[in-house]
Coordinates of C-alpha atoms and ligand atoms in Angstrom, one line a residue:
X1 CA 16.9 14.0 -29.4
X2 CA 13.9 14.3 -27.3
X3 CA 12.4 11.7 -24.5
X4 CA 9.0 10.7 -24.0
X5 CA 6.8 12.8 -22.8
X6 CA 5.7 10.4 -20.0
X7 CA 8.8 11.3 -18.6
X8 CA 8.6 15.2 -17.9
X9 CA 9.0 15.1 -14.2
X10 CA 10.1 18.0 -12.0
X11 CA 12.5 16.3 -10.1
X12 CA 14.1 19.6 -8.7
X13 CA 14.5 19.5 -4.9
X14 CA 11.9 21.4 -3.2
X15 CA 12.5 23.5 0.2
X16 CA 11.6 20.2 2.4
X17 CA 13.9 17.9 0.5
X18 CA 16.4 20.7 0.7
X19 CA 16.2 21.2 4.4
X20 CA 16.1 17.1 4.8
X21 CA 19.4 16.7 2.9
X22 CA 21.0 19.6 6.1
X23 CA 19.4 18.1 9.0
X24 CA 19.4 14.4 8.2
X25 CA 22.4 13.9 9.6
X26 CA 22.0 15.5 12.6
X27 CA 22.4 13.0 15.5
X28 CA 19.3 14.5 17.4
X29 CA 17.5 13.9 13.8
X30 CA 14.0 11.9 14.3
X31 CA 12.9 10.4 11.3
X32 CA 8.6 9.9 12.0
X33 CA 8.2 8.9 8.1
X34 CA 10.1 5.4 8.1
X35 CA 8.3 2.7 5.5
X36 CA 11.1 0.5 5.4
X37 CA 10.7 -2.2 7.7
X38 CA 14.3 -3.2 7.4
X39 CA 15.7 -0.6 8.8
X40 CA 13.2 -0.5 12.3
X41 CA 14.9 -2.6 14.4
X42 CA 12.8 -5.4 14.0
X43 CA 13.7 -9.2 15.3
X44 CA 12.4 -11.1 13.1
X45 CA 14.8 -10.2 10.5
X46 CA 17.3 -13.0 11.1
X47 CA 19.8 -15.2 9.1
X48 CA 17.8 -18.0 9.3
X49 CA 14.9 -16.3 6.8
X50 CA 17.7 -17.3 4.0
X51 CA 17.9 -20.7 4.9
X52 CA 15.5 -21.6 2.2
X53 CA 18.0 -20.5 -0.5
X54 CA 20.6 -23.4 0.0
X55 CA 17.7 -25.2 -1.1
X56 CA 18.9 -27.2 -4.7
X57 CA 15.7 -26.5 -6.3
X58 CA 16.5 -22.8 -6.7
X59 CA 19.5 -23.9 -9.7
X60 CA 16.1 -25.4 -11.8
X61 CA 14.7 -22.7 -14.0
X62 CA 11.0 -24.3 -14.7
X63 CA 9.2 -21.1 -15.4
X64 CA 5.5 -21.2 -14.9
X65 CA 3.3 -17.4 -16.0
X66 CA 1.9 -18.0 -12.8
X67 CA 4.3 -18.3 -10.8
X68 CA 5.8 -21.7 -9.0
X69 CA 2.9 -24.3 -7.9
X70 CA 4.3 -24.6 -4.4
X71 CA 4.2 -20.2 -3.5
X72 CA 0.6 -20.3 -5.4
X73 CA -0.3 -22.9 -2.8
X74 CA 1.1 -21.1 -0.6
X75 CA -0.5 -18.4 -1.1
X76 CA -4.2 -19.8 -1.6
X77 CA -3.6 -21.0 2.3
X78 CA -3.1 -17.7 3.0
X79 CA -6.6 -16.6 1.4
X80 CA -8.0 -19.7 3.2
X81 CA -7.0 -18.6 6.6
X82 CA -9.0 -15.1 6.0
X83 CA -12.0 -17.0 4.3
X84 CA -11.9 -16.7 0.7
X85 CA -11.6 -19.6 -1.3
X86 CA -9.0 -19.5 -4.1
X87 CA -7.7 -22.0 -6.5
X88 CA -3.9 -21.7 -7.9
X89 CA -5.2 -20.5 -11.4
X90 CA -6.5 -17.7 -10.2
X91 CA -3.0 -16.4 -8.9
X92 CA -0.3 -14.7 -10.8
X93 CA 3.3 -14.1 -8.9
X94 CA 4.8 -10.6 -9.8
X95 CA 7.7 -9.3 -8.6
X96 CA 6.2 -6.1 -6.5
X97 CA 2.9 -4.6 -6.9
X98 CA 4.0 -1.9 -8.8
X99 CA 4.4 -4.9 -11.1
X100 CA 1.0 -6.1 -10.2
X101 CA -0.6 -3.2 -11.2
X102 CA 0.9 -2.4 -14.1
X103 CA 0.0 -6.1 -15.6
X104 CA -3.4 -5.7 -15.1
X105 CA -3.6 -2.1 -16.4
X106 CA -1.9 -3.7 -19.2
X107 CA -4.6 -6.1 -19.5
X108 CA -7.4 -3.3 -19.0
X109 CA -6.6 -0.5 -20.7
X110 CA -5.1 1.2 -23.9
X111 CA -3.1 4.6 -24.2
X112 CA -5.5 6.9 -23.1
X113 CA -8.2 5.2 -21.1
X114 CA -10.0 6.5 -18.0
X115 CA -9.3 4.9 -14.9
X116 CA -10.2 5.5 -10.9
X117 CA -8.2 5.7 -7.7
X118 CA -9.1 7.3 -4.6
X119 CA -7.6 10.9 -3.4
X120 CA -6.1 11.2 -0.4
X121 CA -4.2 7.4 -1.6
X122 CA -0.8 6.6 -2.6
X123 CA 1.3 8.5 -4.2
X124 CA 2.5 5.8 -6.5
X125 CA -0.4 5.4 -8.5
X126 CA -0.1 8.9 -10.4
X127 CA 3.4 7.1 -11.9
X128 CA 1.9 3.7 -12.3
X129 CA -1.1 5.4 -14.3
X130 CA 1.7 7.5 -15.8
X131 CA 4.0 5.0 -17.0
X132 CA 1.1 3.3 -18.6
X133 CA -0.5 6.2 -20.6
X134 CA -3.2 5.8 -18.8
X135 CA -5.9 8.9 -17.8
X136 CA -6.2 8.7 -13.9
X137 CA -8.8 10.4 -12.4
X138 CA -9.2 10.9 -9.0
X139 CA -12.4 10.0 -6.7
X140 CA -12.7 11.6 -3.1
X141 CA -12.5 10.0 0.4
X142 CA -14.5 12.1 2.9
X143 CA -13.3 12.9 6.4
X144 CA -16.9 12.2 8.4
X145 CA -14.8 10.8 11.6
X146 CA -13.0 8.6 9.8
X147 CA -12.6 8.3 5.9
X148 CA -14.5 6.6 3.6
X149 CA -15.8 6.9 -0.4
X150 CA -17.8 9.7 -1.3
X151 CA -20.4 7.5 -3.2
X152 CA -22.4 10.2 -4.9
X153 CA -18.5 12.4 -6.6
X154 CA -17.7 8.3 -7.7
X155 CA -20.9 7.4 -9.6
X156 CA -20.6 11.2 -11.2
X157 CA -17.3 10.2 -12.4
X158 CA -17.7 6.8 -13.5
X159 CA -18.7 5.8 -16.6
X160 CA -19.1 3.3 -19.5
X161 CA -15.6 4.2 -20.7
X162 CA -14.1 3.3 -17.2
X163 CA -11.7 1.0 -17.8
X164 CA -10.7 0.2 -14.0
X165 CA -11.7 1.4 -10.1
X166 CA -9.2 1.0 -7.9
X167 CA -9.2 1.5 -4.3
X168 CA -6.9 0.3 -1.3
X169 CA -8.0 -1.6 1.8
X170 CA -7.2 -0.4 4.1
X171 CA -6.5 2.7 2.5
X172 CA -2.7 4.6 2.7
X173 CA -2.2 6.9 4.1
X174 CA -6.0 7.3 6.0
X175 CA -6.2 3.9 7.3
X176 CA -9.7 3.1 6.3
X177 CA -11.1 -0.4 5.4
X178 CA -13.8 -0.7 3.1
X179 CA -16.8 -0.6 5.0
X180 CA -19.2 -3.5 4.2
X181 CA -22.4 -1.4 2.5
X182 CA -19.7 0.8 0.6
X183 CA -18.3 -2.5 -0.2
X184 CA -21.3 -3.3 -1.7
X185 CA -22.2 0.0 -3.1
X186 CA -18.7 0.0 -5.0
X187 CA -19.6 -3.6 -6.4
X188 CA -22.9 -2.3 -7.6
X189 CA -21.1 0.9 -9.4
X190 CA -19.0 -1.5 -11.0
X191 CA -21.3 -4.0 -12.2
X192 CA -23.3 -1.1 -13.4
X193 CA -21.0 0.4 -15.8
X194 CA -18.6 -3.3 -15.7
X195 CA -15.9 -1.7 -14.2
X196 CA -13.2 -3.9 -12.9
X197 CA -12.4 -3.2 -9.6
X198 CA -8.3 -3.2 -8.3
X199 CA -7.9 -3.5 -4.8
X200 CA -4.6 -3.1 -3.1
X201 CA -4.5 -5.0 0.0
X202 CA -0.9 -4.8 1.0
X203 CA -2.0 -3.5 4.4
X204 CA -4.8 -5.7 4.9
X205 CA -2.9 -7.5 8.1
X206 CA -2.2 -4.6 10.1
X207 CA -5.6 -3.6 11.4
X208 CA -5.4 -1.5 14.9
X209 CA -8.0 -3.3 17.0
X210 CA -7.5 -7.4 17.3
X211 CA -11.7 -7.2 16.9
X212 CA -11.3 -5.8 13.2
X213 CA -11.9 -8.6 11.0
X214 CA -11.9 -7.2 7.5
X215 CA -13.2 -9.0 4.2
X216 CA -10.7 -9.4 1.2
X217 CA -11.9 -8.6 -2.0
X218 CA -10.5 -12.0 -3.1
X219 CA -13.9 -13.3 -2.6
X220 CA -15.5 -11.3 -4.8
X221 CA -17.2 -13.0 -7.3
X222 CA -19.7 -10.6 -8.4
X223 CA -17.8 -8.6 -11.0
X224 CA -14.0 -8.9 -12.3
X225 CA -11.8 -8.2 -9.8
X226 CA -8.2 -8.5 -9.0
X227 CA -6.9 -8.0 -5.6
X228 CA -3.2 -7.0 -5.3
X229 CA -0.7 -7.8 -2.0
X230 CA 2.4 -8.9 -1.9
X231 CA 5.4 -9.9 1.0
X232 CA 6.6 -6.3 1.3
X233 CA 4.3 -5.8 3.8
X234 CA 2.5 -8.8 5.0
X235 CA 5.9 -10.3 5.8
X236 CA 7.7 -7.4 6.1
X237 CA 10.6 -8.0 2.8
X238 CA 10.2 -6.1 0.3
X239 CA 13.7 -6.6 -0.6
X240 CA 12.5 -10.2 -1.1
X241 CA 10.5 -8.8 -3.9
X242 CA 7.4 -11.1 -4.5
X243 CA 4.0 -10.1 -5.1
X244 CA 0.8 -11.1 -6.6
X245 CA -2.3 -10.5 -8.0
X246 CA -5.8 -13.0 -7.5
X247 CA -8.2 -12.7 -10.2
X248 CA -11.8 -13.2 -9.1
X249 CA -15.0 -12.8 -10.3
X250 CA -17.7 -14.6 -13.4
X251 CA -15.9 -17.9 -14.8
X252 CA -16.1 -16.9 -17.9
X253 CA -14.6 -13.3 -17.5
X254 CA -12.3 -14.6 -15.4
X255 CA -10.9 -17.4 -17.5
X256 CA -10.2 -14.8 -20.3
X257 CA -8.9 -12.4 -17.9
X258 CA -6.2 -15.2 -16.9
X259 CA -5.9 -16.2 -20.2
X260 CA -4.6 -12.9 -21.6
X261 CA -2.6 -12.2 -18.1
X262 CA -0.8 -15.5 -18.7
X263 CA 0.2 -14.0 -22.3
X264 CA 1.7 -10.3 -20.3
X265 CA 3.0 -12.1 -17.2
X266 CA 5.1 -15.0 -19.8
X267 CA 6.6 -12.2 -21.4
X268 CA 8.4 -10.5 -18.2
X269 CA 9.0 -13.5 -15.8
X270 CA 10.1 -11.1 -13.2
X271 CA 9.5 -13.3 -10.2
X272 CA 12.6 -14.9 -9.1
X273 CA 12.5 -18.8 -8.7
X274 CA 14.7 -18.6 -5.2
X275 CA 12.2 -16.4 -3.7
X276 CA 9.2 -18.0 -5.0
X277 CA 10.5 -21.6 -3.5
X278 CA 11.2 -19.1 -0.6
X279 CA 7.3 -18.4 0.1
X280 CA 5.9 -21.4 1.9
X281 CA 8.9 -20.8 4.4
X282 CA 8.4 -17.6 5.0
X283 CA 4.6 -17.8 5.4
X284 CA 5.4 -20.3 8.5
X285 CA 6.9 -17.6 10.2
X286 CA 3.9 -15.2 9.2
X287 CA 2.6 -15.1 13.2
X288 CA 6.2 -13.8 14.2
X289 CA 7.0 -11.5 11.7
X290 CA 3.2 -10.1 10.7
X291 CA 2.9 -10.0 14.6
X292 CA 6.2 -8.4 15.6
X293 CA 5.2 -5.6 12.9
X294 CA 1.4 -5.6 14.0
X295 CA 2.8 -5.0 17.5
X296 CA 4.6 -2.1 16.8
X297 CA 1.9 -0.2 15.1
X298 CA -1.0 -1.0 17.7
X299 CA 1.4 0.2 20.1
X300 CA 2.3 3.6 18.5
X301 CA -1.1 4.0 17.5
X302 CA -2.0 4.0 20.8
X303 CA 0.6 6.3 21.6
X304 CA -0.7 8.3 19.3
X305 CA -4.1 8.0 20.7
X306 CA -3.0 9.0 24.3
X307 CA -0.4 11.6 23.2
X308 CA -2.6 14.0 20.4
X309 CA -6.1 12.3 20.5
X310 CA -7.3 15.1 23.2
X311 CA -4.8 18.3 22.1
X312 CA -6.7 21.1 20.8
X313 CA -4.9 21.7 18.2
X314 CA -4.3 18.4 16.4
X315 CA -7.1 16.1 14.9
X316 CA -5.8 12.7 15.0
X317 CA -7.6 10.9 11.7
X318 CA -9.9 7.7 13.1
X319 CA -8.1 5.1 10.8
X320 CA -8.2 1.5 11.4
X321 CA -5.2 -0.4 9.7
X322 CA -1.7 0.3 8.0
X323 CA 1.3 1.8 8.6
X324 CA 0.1 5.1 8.6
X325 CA -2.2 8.0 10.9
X326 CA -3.0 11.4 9.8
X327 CA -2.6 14.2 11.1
X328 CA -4.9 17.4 11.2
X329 CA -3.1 20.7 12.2
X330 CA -4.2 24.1 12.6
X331 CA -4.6 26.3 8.9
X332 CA -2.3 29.0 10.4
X333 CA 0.3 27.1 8.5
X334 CA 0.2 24.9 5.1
X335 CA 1.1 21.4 5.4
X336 CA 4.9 22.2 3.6
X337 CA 5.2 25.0 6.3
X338 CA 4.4 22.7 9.5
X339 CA 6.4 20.0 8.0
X340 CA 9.4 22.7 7.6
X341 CA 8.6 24.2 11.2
X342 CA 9.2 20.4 13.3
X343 CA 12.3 19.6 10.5
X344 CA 13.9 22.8 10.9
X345 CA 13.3 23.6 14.3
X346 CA 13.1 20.2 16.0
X347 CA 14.8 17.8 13.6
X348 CA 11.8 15.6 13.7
X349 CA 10.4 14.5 9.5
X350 CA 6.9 14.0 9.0
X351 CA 5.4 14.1 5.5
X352 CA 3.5 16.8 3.9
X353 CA -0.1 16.0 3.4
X354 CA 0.2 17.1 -0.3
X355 CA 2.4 14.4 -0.6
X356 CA -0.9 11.7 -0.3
X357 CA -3.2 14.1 -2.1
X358 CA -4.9 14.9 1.3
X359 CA -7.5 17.9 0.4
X360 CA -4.9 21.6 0.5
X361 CA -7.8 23.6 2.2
X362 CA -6.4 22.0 5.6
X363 CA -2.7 21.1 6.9
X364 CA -2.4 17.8 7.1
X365 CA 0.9 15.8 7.9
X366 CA 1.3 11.9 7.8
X367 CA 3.1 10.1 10.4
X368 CA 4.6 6.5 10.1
X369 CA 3.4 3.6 12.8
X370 CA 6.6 1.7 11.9
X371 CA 8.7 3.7 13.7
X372 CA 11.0 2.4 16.3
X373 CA 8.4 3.4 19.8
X374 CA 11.4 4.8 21.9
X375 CA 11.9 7.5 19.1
X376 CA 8.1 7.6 18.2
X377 CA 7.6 8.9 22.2
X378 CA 10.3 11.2 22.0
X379 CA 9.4 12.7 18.3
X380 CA 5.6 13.2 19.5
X381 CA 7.2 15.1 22.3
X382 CA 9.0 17.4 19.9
X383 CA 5.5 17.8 18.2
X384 CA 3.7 18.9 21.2
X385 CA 6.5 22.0 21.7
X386 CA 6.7 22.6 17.8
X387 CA 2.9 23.1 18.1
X388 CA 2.8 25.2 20.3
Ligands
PLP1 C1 -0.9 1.1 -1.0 C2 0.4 0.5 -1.4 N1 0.5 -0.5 -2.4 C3 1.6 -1.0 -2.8 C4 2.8 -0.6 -2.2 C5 4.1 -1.2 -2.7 O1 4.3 -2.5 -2.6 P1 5.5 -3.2 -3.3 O2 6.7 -3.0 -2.4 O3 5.1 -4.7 -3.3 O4 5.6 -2.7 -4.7 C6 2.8 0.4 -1.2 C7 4.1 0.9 -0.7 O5 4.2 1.7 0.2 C8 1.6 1.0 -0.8 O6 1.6 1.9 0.1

């Protein structure tokens, strides 16, 4: 027998994974590549989160394609309090944006298609795209003190037969937002060639400076759009595993964009009903557990700042949101090798910048805000030696 194609992986360990599995459980081990929010030490992770599932509504089974009334409402509050206006029928609850994205591509595209997602960006994409049968092509983000689009390498690369541009907001691993005239510029370059745009804003909360008041795509009107987040991040549970995805953009589009979603989403289901009744709970304590998190990466951001932003031989990426800061080191050494160099000799884990797609001419290396700040100091202390 054979298996599909889609499937052909290398999943053979590589030197870094090989040297992570030895030194992992080293007690001196520093671990600067965390994502999981579980397991930083935050507070707001307590018993009282699960109170809502005692609650006798979660032994109904009413499914609704869209997800339960009460989280969509939930949810449009949440739009409301960052200023776009959005009415439950333009919501549909997934289970995780993996999930998210894979409906609309499902809705989009056929086996084959084109579609568009930034480079350096997340390294899930390539699978998602993958797992669809979908053609992704990558578009460029440019490094002019601080990253954004390369317009001119996007409109070469789109064209009629685009079926979808994605981008994230603010962008993982290089922390840009979307800029408001390359907001505009990407609406244009859709409209042109009537390109839906995807824009993943899982991040969209965790902006550096409390004066960096970003715009969600949810309130574009102008062409189709869906905007994907979900409560891995903006709450901090992805084990909760609830997502969604808002569908904006001309009525009439947009009602038979819904229309056909309603068709996919009915067919899967995947959001649970205790976590959906969950939602309205959990966004009351939005302020202390998007603020705990928010804390933590301000503050290691700023360690950051203070700790490499002068060294001459680190460029500390400009950024401004996420969970994430890049690093630029010197070419003496690829990324694999630097990342080898501080795992080997200094037990300390960052991540490769191939990893993200960040351009190989230079050695980049990604380093996680969520990490725990006491280990944070000590780890960009080991960097400093390690770099010599
Ligand atoms: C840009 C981006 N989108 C989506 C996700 C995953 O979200 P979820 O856990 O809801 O599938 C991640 C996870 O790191 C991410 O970095």
């Amino acid at each position: 027998m054979t298996f599909a194609k889609r499937t052909d992986w290398n999943t053979a360990p590589n030197a870094l994974t090989q040297a992570l599995e030895r030194i992992k459980p080293s007690p001196d081990f520093i671990d600067l590549t965390v994502s999981n929010p579980t397991l930083c030490g935050f507070r707001y992770l307590e018993p009282s989160l699960l109170q809502e599932f005692k609650n006798p509504q979660n032994l109904l089974y009413q499914p609704d394609a869209h997800g339960l009334l009460e989280a969509r409402l939930s949810i449009c509050a949440y739009y409301a309090r960052r200023g776009a206006a959005i009415s439950p029928d333009q919501i549909f609850i997934t289970a995780n944006t993996s999930e998210a994205y894979t409906f609309v591509f499902k809705l989009l595209a056929d086996a084959g298609d084109q579609v568009l997602a930034p480079a350096p960006g997340y390294p899930l994409i390539e699978y998602l795209a993958g797992l669809n049968d979908l053609k992704l092509e990558r578009y460029p983000l440019c490094d002019n003190g601080g990253w954004s689009t390369d317009l001119n390498a996007l409109a070469g690369l789109m064209t009629a037969e685009t079926k979808a541009l994605m981008l994230v907001h603010p962008a993982n691993p290089t922390g840009n937002y979307v800029a408001a005239e390359e907001r505009a510029a990407l609406v244009d370059l859709c409209a042109r060639f009537s390109a839906p745009l995807i824009s993943d804003e899982v991040f969209f909360d965790y902006a550096w400076n409390p004066q960096v008041r970003p715009d969600s795509f949810a309130s574009n009107n102008r062409t189709l759009t869906f905007t994907l987040s979900g409560i891995s991040k903006i709450l901090g549970l992805p084990q909760m595993k609830l997502s969604w995805i808002i569908v904006t953009g001309p009525e009439t589009l947009r009602r038979e964009a819904c229309r056909r979603l309603e068709i996919i989403s009915d067919t899967y289901l995947s959001a649970g009903t205790p976590n959906q009744n969950a939602l309205p709970f959990w966004f009351s304590r939005e302020e202390t557990i998007c603020g705990e998190i928010r804390s933590r990466v301000r503050e290691n951001r700023t360690m950051l700042e203070k700790s490499l932003g002068t060294h001459t031989r680190v460029n500390l990426s400009k950024g401004a949101g996420g969970w994430t800061s890049v690093l630029e080191l010197p070419e003496d050494k690829q990324d694999e090798a630097w990342a080898l160099h501080f795992l080997e000799e200094f037990h300390t884990a960052l991540h490769p910048g191939y990893l993200f797609d960040l351009p190989a001419e230079k050695s980049y290396l990604v380093v996680s805000l969520l990490v725990p700040p006491d280990r944070m100091h000590k780890g960009l202390g080991r960097l400093k030696l390690g770099l010599g």
